[in-house]
Short mmCIF file of C-alpha atoms and ligand atoms in Angstrom, two decimals:
data_model
loop_
_atom_site.label_atom_id
_atom_site.label_comp_id
_atom_site.label_asym_id
_atom_site.label_seq_id
_atom_site.Cartn_x
_atom_site.Cartn_y
_atom_site.Cartn_z
CA MET L 1 -51.75 -80.11 115.69
CA SER L 2 -50.11 -83.46 114.91
CA GLN L 3 -52.93 -85.71 113.61
CA PRO L 4 -55.84 -83.34 112.97
CA LYS L 5 -59.37 -84.32 112.02
CA VAL L 6 -60.16 -81.93 109.19
CA LEU L 7 -63.45 -81.51 107.31
CA LEU L 8 -63.20 -79.81 103.90
CA LEU L 9 -66.53 -78.51 102.60
CA GLY L 10 -67.32 -76.75 99.35
CA PRO L 11 -69.08 -77.27 96.02
CA PRO L 12 -67.90 -79.77 93.42
CA GLY L 13 -64.78 -78.27 91.81
CA ALA L 14 -63.84 -76.05 94.78
CA GLY L 15 -60.45 -77.76 95.13
CA LYS L 16 -61.20 -80.17 97.99
CA GLY L 17 -59.40 -83.12 96.41
CA THR L 18 -56.42 -80.97 95.42
CA GLN L 19 -56.05 -79.51 98.92
CA SER L 20 -56.79 -82.82 100.69
CA GLY L 21 -53.63 -84.18 99.08
CA ASN L 22 -51.64 -81.38 100.75
CA VAL L 23 -53.27 -82.02 104.14
CA ALA L 24 -52.71 -85.79 103.97
CA GLU L 25 -49.07 -85.40 102.97
CA THR L 26 -48.16 -82.60 105.41
CA TYR L 27 -49.90 -83.97 108.50
CA GLY L 28 -49.60 -87.70 107.74
CA VAL L 29 -53.37 -88.25 107.95
CA GLU L 30 -55.78 -90.39 105.92
CA HIS L 31 -57.59 -88.82 102.93
CA VAL L 32 -61.18 -90.03 103.33
CA THR L 33 -63.17 -89.27 100.19
CA THR L 34 -66.59 -90.72 99.52
CA GLY L 35 -66.34 -89.81 95.81
CA ASP L 36 -63.21 -91.94 95.25
CA ALA L 37 -64.58 -94.77 97.41
CA LEU L 38 -67.82 -94.82 95.40
CA ARG L 39 -66.01 -94.61 92.04
CA ALA L 40 -63.98 -97.69 93.07
CA ASN L 41 -67.25 -99.52 93.89
CA LYS L 42 -69.62 -98.15 91.24
CA ASP L 43 -71.24 -101.49 90.48
CA MET L 44 -71.56 -102.68 94.06
CA GLU L 45 -75.08 -104.06 94.58
CA THR L 46 -76.87 -102.47 97.54
CA GLU L 47 -80.50 -102.58 98.55
CA HIS L 48 -80.75 -99.11 96.97
CA GLY L 49 -79.27 -100.20 93.62
CA THR L 50 -75.70 -99.48 92.45
CA PRO L 51 -73.81 -96.19 93.10
CA ARG L 52 -73.31 -95.83 89.33
CA GLU L 53 -76.92 -94.91 88.53
CA TYR L 54 -76.89 -92.02 91.01
CA MET L 55 -73.38 -90.80 90.17
CA GLU L 56 -73.90 -90.70 86.41
CA ALA L 57 -77.03 -88.60 86.94
CA GLY L 58 -75.19 -86.26 89.33
CA GLU L 59 -77.51 -87.22 92.22
CA LEU L 60 -76.56 -88.18 95.77
CA VAL L 61 -75.99 -91.84 96.55
CA PRO L 62 -78.38 -92.88 99.39
CA ASP L 63 -77.23 -92.00 102.91
CA PRO L 64 -76.90 -95.55 104.35
CA VAL L 65 -74.33 -96.43 101.65
CA VAL L 66 -72.10 -93.39 102.23
CA ASN L 67 -72.53 -93.37 106.02
CA GLU L 68 -71.16 -96.90 106.17
CA ILE L 69 -68.11 -95.98 104.04
CA VAL L 70 -67.30 -93.00 106.25
CA GLU L 71 -67.83 -94.78 109.54
CA ALA L 72 -65.44 -97.58 108.55
CA ALA L 73 -62.78 -95.11 107.36
CA VAL L 74 -62.86 -92.65 110.26
CA SER L 75 -62.97 -95.34 112.93
CA GLU L 76 -59.69 -96.74 111.60
CA ALA L 77 -57.86 -93.38 111.33
CA ASP L 78 -56.19 -91.32 114.08
CA GLY L 79 -56.38 -88.20 111.95
CA PHE L 80 -58.04 -87.60 108.60
CA VAL L 81 -59.09 -85.10 106.00
CA LEU L 82 -62.68 -85.74 105.02
CA ASP L 83 -63.69 -84.63 101.51
CA GLY L 84 -67.11 -85.02 99.82
CA TYR L 85 -69.06 -85.82 103.00
CA PRO L 86 -71.38 -84.75 104.62
CA ARG L 87 -73.48 -83.62 101.64
CA ASN L 88 -76.80 -83.16 103.45
CA LEU L 89 -77.99 -82.42 106.99
CA SER L 90 -78.79 -86.02 107.76
CA GLN L 91 -75.21 -87.08 106.90
CA ALA L 92 -73.91 -84.19 109.06
CA GLU L 93 -75.94 -85.49 111.98
CA TYR L 94 -74.58 -89.00 111.43
CA LEU L 95 -70.99 -87.70 111.32
CA ASP L 96 -71.56 -85.84 114.55
CA GLY L 97 -72.40 -89.15 116.23
CA ILE L 98 -69.25 -90.99 115.09
CA THR L 99 -66.38 -88.50 115.48
CA ALA L 100 -65.30 -85.09 116.80
CA LEU L 101 -63.76 -82.71 114.26
CA ASP L 102 -60.86 -80.31 114.94
CA VAL L 103 -61.23 -78.00 111.92
CA ILE L 104 -64.14 -77.35 109.53
CA VAL L 105 -63.32 -75.38 106.41
CA SER L 106 -65.42 -74.16 103.50
CA LEU L 107 -63.65 -73.46 100.19
CA ASP L 108 -65.72 -70.77 98.48
CA VAL L 109 -65.76 -70.56 94.66
CA GLY L 110 -68.31 -68.93 92.30
CA ARG L 111 -70.49 -70.91 89.94
CA GLU L 112 -68.97 -70.10 86.53
CA GLU L 113 -65.45 -70.80 87.82
CA LEU L 114 -66.72 -74.17 89.13
CA VAL L 115 -68.10 -75.11 85.71
CA ARG L 116 -64.76 -74.18 84.10
CA ARG L 117 -62.78 -76.18 86.64
CA LEU L 118 -64.98 -79.29 86.46
CA THR L 119 -65.30 -79.51 82.68
CA GLY L 120 -61.49 -79.07 82.37
CA ARG L 121 -60.60 -81.50 85.16
CA ARG L 122 -58.50 -84.51 84.19
CA VAL L 123 -57.31 -87.34 86.46
CA ASP L 124 -54.28 -89.61 86.23
CA PRO L 125 -55.79 -93.13 86.56
CA GLU L 126 -52.46 -94.50 87.83
CA THR L 127 -51.78 -92.08 90.68
CA GLY L 128 -55.14 -90.36 91.24
CA GLU L 129 -53.39 -86.99 90.79
CA ILE L 130 -55.76 -84.19 89.67
CA TYR L 131 -54.94 -81.89 86.71
CA HIS L 132 -56.68 -79.26 84.59
CA THR L 133 -56.53 -78.73 80.82
CA GLU L 134 -55.94 -74.97 81.18
CA PHE L 135 -54.54 -74.41 84.68
CA ASP L 136 -52.38 -77.41 85.49
CA MET L 137 -51.13 -80.04 83.03
CA PRO L 138 -48.31 -82.51 83.83
CA ASP L 139 -44.82 -81.81 82.39
CA ASP L 140 -44.36 -85.48 81.47
CA ASP L 141 -45.99 -86.25 78.07
CA ALA L 142 -46.49 -89.90 79.03
CA VAL L 143 -48.60 -88.78 82.02
CA ALA L 144 -50.47 -86.20 79.92
CA ASP L 145 -51.37 -88.89 77.36
CA ARG L 146 -52.97 -91.18 79.93
CA LEU L 147 -55.18 -88.59 81.67
CA VAL L 148 -58.93 -89.28 81.73
CA GLN L 149 -62.06 -87.21 82.21
CA ARG L 150 -64.56 -88.33 84.85
CA ASP L 151 -67.93 -89.50 83.41
CA ASP L 152 -69.76 -86.90 85.52
CA ASP L 153 -67.56 -83.93 84.52
CA THR L 154 -69.65 -83.18 81.40
CA GLU L 155 -71.42 -79.81 81.32
CA ASP L 156 -75.00 -81.10 81.87
CA THR L 157 -74.07 -83.35 84.78
CA VAL L 158 -71.90 -80.62 86.29
CA ARG L 159 -74.88 -78.22 86.31
CA GLU L 160 -77.05 -80.86 88.01
CA ARG L 161 -74.32 -81.54 90.62
CA LEU L 162 -74.15 -77.81 91.37
CA ARG L 163 -77.94 -77.70 91.77
CA VAL L 164 -77.79 -80.69 94.14
CA PHE L 165 -75.04 -78.89 96.09
CA GLU L 166 -77.15 -75.73 96.47
CA GLU L 167 -80.18 -77.68 97.60
CA ASN L 168 -78.57 -80.26 99.91
CA THR L 169 -75.04 -79.25 100.90
CA GLN L 170 -75.29 -75.47 101.24
CA PRO L 171 -77.49 -75.99 104.37
CA VAL L 172 -74.70 -78.12 105.88
CA ILE L 173 -72.24 -75.24 105.46
CA GLU L 174 -74.76 -72.82 106.99
CA HIS L 175 -75.30 -75.24 109.89
CA TYR L 176 -71.58 -75.26 110.80
CA GLU L 177 -71.36 -71.50 110.25
CA GLU L 178 -74.28 -70.83 112.62
CA ALA L 179 -72.60 -73.07 115.20
CA GLY L 180 -69.52 -70.79 114.94
CA GLU L 181 -67.34 -73.70 113.85
CA LEU L 182 -66.65 -72.78 110.23
CA VAL L 183 -63.52 -71.22 108.70
CA ARG L 184 -64.20 -69.74 105.25
CA ILE L 185 -61.37 -69.65 102.71
CA ASP L 186 -61.40 -67.89 99.32
CA GLY L 187 -61.06 -70.89 96.99
CA GLU L 188 -60.65 -68.71 93.90
CA GLN L 189 -57.06 -67.92 94.83
CA SER L 190 -54.15 -69.89 93.37
CA PRO L 191 -53.78 -73.44 94.75
CA GLU L 192 -50.68 -72.28 96.66
CA ALA L 193 -52.50 -69.35 98.29
CA VAL L 194 -55.46 -71.59 99.23
CA TRP L 195 -53.01 -74.02 100.82
CA THR L 196 -51.34 -71.22 102.85
CA ASP L 197 -54.75 -70.24 104.29
CA LEU L 198 -55.80 -73.84 104.90
CA LYS L 199 -52.57 -74.73 106.69
CA ALA L 200 -52.94 -71.64 108.89
CA ALA L 201 -56.52 -72.68 109.77
CA ILE L 202 -55.35 -76.16 110.80
CA ASP L 203 -52.37 -74.86 112.78
CA ASP L 204 -54.58 -72.33 114.60
CA ALA L 205 -57.16 -74.95 115.61
P1 ADP Z 301 -63.19 -80.98 94.23
O1 ADP Z 301 -62.46 -82.13 94.89
O2 ADP Z 301 -63.61 -79.93 95.23
O3 ADP Z 301 -64.30 -81.40 93.34
P2 ADP Z 301 -60.70 -80.69 92.66
O4 ADP Z 301 -59.63 -80.60 93.71
O5 ADP Z 301 -60.83 -81.98 91.94
O6 ADP Z 301 -62.14 -80.22 93.30
O7 ADP Z 301 -60.47 -79.49 91.63
C1 ADP Z 301 -61.32 -79.31 90.49
C2 ADP Z 301 -60.49 -78.82 89.30
O8 ADP Z 301 -60.02 -77.49 89.56
C3 ADP Z 301 -59.25 -79.66 89.00
O9 ADP Z 301 -59.08 -79.73 87.60
C4 ADP Z 301 -58.09 -78.90 89.66
O10 ADP Z 301 -56.87 -79.09 88.96
C5 ADP Z 301 -58.58 -77.45 89.53
N1 ADP Z 301 -58.19 -76.61 90.67
C6 ADP Z 301 -58.14 -76.95 91.99
N2 ADP Z 301 -57.78 -75.90 92.76
C7 ADP Z 301 -57.63 -74.85 91.89
C8 ADP Z 301 -57.29 -73.46 92.05
N3 ADP Z 301 -57.04 -72.94 93.27
N4 ADP Z 301 -57.24 -72.68 90.93
C9 ADP Z 301 -57.51 -73.21 89.70
N5 ADP Z 301 -57.84 -74.50 89.48
C10 ADP Z 301 -57.90 -75.31 90.56
P1 AMP Z 302 -67.22 -86.19 94.19
O1 AMP Z 302 -66.07 -87.03 93.77
O2 AMP Z 302 -67.12 -85.74 95.62
O3 AMP Z 302 -67.48 -85.05 93.24
O4 AMP Z 302 -68.52 -87.14 94.15
C1 AMP Z 302 -68.95 -87.73 92.93
C2 AMP Z 302 -70.34 -88.32 93.09
O5 AMP Z 302 -70.33 -89.36 94.10
C3 AMP Z 302 -71.42 -87.34 93.58
O6 AMP Z 302 -71.97 -86.59 92.50
C4 AMP Z 302 -72.44 -88.32 94.21
O7 AMP Z 302 -73.19 -88.99 93.21
C5 AMP Z 302 -71.52 -89.35 94.86
N1 AMP Z 302 -71.18 -88.97 96.25
C6 AMP Z 302 -69.96 -88.63 96.74
N2 AMP Z 302 -70.01 -88.36 98.04
C7 AMP Z 302 -71.31 -88.49 98.41
C8 AMP Z 302 -72.03 -88.30 99.63
N3 AMP Z 302 -71.43 -87.90 100.75
N4 AMP Z 302 -73.36 -88.53 99.61
C9 AMP Z 302 -74.00 -88.94 98.51
N5 AMP Z 302 -73.40 -89.11 97.32
C10 AMP Z 302 -72.06 -88.89 97.27
#
């Protein structure tokens, strides 16, 4: 498939951002991520307040704000990999009305591994590249020295984000599974093995 429309689902820390980079690079499609878009606009005033207050608490930003971000991004892209959206059934319904997806994947990872991945996650503010203190640090010391931790990757906020995932986003995964549209991938494998499975799922679609 040349310009696929890929939806990557999974809990925070499952590896969606990491694997989206592979999809975007290999298939030449847009990486559409509500998390990055909201982080770049944390203090934007909306009628629901600013994204910051929700994000720092680990709660979902109100649907109208994220729906608008996604609609603008997907309407401009021929193909895309969508990461971080939809996070509840109402967002899934909205997405259904604005685009048709080619592949829907769930990256499955257990809770304790998610906590370990999220609390150890570090991001390069210059390139957006994702690293991990134990599993994946850059070779270049200059890059290692400038890595930052996201404000919401602290243990308490991580646990709240996982609770919000169970309550709101798990039903979205079940919805696609019941519709027979979901491909499940074991996200606890190495990043390379996850990518092999994900690429196969896209090429088979
Ligand atoms: P998400 O976008 O789903 O929240 P990320 O792609 O940011 O997840 O990954 C979360 C953390 O886990 C990062 O620190 C990343 O380096 C690490 N990571 C991603 N995939 C794997 C993997 N397969 N095995 C171990 N660590 C991983
Ligand atoms: P992420 O980068 O995907 O882990 O998202 C970080 C935070 O951004 C989440 O904890 C939410 O506060 C907010 N966010 C990202 N995507 C969405 C979405 N689709 N709906 C609501 N809030 C979102």
